[in-house]
CSV table of C-alpha atoms in Angstrom, one decimal:
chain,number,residue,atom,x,y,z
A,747,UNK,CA,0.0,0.0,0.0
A,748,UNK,CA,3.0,2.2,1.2
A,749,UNK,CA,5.8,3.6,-1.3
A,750,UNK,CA,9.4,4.6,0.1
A,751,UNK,CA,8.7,8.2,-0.1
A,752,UNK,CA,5.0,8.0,2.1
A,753,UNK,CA,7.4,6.0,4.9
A,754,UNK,CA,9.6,8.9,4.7
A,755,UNK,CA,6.8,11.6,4.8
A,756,UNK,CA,5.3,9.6,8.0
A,757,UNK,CA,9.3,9.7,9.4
A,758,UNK,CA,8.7,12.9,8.8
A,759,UNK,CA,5.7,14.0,10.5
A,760,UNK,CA,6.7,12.0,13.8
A,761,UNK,CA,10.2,13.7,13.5
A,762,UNK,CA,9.0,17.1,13.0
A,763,UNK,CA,6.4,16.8,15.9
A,764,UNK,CA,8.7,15.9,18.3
A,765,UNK,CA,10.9,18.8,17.5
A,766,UNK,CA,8.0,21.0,18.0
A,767,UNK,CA,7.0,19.6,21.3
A,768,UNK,CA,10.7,19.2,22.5
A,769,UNK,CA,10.2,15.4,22.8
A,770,UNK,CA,13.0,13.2,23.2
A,771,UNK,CA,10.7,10.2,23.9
A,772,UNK,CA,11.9,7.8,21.6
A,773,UNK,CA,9.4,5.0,22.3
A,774,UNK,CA,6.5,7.6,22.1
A,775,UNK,CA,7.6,8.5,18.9
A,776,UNK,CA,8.1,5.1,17.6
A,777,UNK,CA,4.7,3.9,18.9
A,778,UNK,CA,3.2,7.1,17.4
A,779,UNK,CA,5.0,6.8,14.2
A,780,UNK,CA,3.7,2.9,13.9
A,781,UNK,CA,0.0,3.7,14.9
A,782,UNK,CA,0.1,6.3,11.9
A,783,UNK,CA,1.1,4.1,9.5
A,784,UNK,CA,-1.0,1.1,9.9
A,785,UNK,CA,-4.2,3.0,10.6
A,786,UNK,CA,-4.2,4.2,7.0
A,787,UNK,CA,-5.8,0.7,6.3
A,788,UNK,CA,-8.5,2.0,8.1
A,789,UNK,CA,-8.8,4.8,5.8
A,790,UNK,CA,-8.6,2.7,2.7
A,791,UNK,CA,-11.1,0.6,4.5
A,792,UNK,CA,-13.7,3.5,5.3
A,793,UNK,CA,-13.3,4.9,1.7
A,794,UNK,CA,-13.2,1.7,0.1
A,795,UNK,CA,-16.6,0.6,1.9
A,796,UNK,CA,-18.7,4.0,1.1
A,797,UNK,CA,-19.2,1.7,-2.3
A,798,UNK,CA,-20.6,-1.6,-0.7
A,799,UNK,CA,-22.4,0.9,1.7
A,800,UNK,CA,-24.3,2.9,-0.7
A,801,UNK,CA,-25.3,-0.5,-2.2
A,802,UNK,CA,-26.6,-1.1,1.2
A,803,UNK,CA,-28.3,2.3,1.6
A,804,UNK,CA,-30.6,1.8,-1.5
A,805,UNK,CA,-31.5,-1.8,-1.8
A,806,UNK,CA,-32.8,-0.3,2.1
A,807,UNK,CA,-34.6,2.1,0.1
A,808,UNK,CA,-35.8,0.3,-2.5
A,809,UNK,CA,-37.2,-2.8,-0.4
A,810,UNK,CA,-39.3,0.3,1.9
A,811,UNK,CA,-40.8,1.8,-1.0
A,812,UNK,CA,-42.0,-1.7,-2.3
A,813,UNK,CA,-43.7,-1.8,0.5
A,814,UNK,CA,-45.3,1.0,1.1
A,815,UNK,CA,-49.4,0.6,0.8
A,816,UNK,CA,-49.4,3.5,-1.4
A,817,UNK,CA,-46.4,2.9,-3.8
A,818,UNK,CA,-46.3,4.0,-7.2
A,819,UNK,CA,-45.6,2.0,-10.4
A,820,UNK,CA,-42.1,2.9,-10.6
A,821,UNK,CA,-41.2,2.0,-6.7
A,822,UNK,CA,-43.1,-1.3,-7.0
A,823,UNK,CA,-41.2,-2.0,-9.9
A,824,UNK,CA,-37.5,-0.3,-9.4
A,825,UNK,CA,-34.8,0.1,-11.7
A,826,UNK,CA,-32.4,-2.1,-10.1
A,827,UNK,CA,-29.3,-1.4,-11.7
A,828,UNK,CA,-27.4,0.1,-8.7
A,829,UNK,CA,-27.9,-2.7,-6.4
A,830,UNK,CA,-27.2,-5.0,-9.4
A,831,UNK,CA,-24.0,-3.6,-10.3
A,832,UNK,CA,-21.5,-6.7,-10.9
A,833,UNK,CA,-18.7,-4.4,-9.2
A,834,UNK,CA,-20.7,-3.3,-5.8
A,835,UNK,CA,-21.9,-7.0,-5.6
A,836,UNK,CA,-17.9,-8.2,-5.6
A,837,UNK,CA,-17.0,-5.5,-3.2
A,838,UNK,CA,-19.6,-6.4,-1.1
A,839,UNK,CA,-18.7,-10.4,-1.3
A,840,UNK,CA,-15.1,-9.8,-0.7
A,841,UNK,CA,-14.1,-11.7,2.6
A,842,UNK,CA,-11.1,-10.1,2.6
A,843,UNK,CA,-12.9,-6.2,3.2
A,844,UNK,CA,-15.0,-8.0,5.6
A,845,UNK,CA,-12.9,-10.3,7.5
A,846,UNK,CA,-10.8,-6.8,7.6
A,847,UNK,CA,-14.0,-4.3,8.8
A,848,UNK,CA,-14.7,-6.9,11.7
A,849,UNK,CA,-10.9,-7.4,13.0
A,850,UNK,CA,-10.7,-3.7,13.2
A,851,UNK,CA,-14.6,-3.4,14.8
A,852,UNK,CA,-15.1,-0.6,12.1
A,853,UNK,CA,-18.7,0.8,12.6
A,854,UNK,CA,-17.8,4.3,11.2
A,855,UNK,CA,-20.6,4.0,8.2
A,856,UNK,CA,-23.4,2.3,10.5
A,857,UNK,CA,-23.0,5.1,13.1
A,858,UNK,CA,-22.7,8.0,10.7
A,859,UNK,CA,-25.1,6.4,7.8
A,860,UNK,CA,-25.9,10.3,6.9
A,861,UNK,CA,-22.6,10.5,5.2
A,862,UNK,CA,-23.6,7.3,3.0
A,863,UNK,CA,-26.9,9.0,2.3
A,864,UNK,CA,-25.2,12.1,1.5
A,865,UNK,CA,-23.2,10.7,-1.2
A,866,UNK,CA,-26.2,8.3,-2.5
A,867,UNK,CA,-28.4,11.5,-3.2
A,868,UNK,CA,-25.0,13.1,-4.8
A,869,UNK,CA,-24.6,10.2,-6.8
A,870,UNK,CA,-28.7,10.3,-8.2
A,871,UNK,CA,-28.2,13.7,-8.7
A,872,UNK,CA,-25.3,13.7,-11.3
A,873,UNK,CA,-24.9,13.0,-15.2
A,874,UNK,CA,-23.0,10.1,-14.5
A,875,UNK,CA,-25.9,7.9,-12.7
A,876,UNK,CA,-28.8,9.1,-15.1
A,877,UNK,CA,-26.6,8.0,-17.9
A,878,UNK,CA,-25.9,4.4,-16.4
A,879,UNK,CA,-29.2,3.7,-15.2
A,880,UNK,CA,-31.3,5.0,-18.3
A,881,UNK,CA,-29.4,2.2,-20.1
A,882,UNK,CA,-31.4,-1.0,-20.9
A,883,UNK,CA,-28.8,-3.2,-19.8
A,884,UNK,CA,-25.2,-2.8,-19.1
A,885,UNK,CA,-21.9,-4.8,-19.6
A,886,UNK,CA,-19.2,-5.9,-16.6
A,887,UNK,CA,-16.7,-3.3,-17.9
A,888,UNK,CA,-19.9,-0.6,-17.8
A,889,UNK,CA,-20.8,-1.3,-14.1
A,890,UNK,CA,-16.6,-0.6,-13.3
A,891,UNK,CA,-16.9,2.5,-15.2
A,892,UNK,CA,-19.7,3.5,-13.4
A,893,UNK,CA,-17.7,2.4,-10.3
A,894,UNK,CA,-14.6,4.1,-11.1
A,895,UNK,CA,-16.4,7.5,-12.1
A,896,UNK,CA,-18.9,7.9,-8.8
A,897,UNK,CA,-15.6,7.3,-6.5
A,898,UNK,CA,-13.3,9.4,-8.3
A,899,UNK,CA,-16.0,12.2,-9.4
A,900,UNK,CA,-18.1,12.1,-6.5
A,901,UNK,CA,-17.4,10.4,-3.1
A,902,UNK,CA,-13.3,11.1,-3.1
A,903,UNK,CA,-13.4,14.7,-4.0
A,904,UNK,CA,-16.3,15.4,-1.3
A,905,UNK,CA,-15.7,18.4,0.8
A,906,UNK,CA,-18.2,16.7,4.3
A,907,UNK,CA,-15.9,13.5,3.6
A,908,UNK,CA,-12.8,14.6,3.7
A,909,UNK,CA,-13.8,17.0,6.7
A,910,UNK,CA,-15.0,13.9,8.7
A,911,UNK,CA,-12.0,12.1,7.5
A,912,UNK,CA,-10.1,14.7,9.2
A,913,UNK,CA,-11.9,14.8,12.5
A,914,UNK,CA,-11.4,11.4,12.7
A,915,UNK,CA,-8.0,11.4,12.7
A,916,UNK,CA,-5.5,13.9,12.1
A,917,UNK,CA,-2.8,11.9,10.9
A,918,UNK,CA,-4.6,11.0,7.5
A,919,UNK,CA,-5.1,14.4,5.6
A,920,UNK,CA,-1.7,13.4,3.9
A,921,UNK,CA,-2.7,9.8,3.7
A,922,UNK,CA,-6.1,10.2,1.6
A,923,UNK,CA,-4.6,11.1,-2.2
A,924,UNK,CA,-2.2,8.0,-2.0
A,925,UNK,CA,-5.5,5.6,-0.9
A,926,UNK,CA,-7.4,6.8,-3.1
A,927,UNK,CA,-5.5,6.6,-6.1
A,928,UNK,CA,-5.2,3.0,-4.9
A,929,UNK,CA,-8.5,2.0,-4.8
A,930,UNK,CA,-8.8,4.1,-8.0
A,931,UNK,CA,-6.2,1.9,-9.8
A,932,UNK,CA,-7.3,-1.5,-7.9
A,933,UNK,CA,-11.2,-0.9,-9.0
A,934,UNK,CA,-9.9,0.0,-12.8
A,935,UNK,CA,-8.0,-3.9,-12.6
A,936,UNK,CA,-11.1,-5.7,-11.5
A,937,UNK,CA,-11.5,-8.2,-15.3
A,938,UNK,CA,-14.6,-9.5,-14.5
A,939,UNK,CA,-17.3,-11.2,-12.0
A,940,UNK,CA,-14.9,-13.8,-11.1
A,941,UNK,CA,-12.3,-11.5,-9.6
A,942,UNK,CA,-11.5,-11.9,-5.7
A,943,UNK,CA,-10.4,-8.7,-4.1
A,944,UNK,CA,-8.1,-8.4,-1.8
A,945,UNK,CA,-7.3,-5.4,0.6
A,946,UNK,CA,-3.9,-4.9,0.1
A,947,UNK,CA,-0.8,-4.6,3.1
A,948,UNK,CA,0.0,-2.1,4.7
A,949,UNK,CA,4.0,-2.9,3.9
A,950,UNK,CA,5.2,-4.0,0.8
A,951,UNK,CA,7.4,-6.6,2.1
A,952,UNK,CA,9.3,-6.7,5.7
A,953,UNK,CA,12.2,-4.7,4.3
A,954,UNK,CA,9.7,-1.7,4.1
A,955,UNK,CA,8.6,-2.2,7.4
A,956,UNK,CA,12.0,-2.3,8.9
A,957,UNK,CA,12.9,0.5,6.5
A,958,UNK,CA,10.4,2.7,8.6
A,959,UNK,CA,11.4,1.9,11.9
A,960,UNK,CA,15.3,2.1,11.4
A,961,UNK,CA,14.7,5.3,9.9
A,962,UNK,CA,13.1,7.0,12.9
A,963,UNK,CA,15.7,5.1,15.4
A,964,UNK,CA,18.8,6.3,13.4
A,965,UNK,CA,17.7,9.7,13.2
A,966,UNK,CA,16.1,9.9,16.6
A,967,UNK,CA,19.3,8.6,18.3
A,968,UNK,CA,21.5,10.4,16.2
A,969,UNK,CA,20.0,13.8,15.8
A,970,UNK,CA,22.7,16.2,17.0
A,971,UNK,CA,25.1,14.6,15.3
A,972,UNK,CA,23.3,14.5,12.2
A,973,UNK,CA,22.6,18.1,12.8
A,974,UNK,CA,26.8,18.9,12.7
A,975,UNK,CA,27.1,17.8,8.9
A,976,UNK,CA,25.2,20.2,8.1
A,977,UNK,CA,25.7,23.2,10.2
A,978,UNK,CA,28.6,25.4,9.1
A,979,UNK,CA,28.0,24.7,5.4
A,980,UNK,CA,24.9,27.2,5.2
A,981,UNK,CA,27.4,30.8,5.1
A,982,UNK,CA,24.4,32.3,3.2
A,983,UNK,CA,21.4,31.3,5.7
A,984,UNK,CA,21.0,32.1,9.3
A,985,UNK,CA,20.2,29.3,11.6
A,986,UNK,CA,16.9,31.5,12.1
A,987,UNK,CA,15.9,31.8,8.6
A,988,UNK,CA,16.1,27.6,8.1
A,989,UNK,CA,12.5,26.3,8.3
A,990,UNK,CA,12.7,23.3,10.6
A,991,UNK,CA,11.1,21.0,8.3
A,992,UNK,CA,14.4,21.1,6.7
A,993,UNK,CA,16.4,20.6,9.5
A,994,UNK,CA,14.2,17.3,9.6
A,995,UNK,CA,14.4,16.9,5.9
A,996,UNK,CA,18.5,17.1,6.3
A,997,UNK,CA,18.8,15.0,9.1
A,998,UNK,CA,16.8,12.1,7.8
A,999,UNK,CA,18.4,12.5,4.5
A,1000,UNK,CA,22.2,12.4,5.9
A,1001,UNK,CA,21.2,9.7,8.1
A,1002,UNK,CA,20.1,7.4,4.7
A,1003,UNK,CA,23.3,8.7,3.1
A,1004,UNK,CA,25.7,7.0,6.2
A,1005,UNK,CA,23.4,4.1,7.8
A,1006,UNK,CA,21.9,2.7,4.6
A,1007,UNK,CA,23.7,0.7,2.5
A,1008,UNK,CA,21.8,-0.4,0.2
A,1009,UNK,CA,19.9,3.1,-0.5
A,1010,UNK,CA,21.8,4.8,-3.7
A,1011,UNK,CA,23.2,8.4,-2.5
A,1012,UNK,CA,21.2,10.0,-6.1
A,1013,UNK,CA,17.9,8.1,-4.7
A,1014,UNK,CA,18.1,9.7,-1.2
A,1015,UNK,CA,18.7,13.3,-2.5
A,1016,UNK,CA,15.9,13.3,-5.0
A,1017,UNK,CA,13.6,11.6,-2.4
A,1018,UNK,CA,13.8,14.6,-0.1
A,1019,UNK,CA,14.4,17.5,-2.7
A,1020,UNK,CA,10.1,16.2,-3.8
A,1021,UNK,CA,9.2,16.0,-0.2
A,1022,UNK,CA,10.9,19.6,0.5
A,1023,UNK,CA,8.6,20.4,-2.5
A,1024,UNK,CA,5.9,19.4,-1.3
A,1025,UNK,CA,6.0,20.4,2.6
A,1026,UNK,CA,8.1,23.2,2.6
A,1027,UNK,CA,8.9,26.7,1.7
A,1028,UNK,CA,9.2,27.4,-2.1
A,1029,UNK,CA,13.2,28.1,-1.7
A,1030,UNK,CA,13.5,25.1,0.2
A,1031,UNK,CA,14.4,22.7,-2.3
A,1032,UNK,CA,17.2,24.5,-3.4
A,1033,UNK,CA,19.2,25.2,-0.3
A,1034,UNK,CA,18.4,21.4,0.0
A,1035,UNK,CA,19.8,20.4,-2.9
A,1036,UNK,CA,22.9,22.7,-2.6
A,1037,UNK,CA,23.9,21.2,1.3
A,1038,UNK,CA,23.3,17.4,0.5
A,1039,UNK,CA,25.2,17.6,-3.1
A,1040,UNK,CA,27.7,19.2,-1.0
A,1041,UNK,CA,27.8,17.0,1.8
A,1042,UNK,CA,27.9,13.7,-0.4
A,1043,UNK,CA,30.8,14.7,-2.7
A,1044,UNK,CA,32.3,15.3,0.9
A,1045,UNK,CA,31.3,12.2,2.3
A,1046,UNK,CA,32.5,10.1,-0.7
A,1047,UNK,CA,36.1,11.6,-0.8
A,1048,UNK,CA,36.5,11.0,3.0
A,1049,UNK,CA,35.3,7.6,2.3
A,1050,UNK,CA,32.4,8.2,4.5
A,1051,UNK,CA,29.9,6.5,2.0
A,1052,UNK,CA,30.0,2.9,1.9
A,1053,UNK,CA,27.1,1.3,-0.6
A,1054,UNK,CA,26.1,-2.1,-1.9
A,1055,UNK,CA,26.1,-2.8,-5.3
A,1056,UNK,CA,26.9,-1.2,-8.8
A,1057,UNK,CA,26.2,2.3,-9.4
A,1058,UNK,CA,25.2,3.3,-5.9
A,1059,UNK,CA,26.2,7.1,-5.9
């Protein structure tokens, strides 16, 4: 589920806040660090299941207004392609999403079912559903369109999602794009009826998980001293004028240039130069670039650098 650079971005986060609240506690951090990562399963979870709960939500509906002793033509006699749609029905089937909801004792959608009827009325109300359900009948690779378009159209982009999302838990606002995206991609792959889904790990492999954690411990522990390769070789910059992001960004980055073997010196710099993009001031990348290009070619003739492999720096 989690890329390189997300690890880095959650080292990161747990790095950074720690600076800010003058923390030193390594085990709080770790255990913070590890509690931020694997919860974003939950969050692929939640978004993931606003599909096999809209499903829900209006075969509900439907079955009521069947019922009623006063139902029209058209609710005795519903268009059922929603709650037929080959896509929902396998999302909804997957024992892997369920076995999944249950170990984690996810009732987010059955407590807040407003946010389900939300996007169901959202979903009747746009171009996309008219156009699917005013079609007589409709293929396997129609109902994943129409499964692909309502999440990426409708229920990802949703402003009362995303703000529930982030009352929920603060450490997913950077989390949601790269879940997303996945379930995007994993919902565009689904050939046909047959298909099992599976909800992916959190972790590629163990490497990446042990990636994560020696990343924190051998900054964490190493912070000042990770701090002195750096300091001196910014003449132009005043220690005031240095976000602390980068300080982060520099530390973690040095530390991958000296404890990791196996991680090429180019790879490391151009990892953080796009997170320093991304989280920090528009200059930032540049004085970035400038201290760790200078700082490798310094590391390499003192024969600081030691890598594994061909064509590691």
């Amino acid at each position: 589920m989690l890329n390189r650079r997300h690890i880095r971005i959650k080292v990161m986060q747990t790095l950074y806040a720690m600076q800010q609240s003058n923390s030193d506690h390594v085990q709080g951090g770790e255990k913070f660090l590890t509690y931020s990562i694997e919860s974003i399963q939950e969050l692929y979870l939640l978004m993931l299941t606003t599909l096999v709960e809209i499903k829900r939500k209006e075969t509900e509906y439907l079955s009521i207004a069947q019922k009623k002793h006063l139902a029209t033509k058209e609710e005795r006699n519903p268009n059922n392609k929603l709650i037929d749609n080959a896509v929902l029905a396998l999302l909804e089937s997957s024992t892997s999403i369920s076995s999944k909801i249950e170990e984690r004792g996810m009732k987010q959608w059955q407590v807040k079912d407003h946010y389900i009827q939300m996007l169901l009325d959202e979903i009747k109300e746009s171009d996309i559903y008219k156009k699917y359900m005013s079609a007589p009948s409709s293929s396997f690779d129609e109902d994943r369109q129409f499964v692909v378009d309502i999440f990426t159209d409708i229920i990802a982009p949703n402003d009362k999602i995303y703000e529930f999302l982030e009352d929920s838990q603060m450490t997913w606002l950077d989390d949601i794009p790269v879940v997303n995206t996945l379930i995007q991609k994993q919902l565009r792959q689904v050939k046909d009826s047959t298909a099992v889904f599976f909800v992916p790990k959190v972790y590629k492999d163990s490497e990446d998980q042990e990636f994560a954690i020696n990343l924190f411990r051998k900054t964490i522990l190493n912070y000042s001293e990770l701090a002195e390769e750096y300091e001196g070789r910014t003449p132009n910059w005043d220690a005031d004028r240095i976000a602390e992001i980068d300080t982060v960004i520099l530390r973690m980055a040095i530390c991958e240039m000296l404890k990791f073997s196996s991680i090429p010196v180019k790879v490391t710099i151009n990892e953080y130069l796009e997170i320093a993009k991304e989280y920090s001031t528009p200059k930032s990348s540049i004085f970035i670039n400038g201290i760790l290009d200078s700082i490798s070619k310094d590391f390499d003739k003192e024969g600081k650098i030691t890598k594994i492999g061909k064509g590691l720096l």
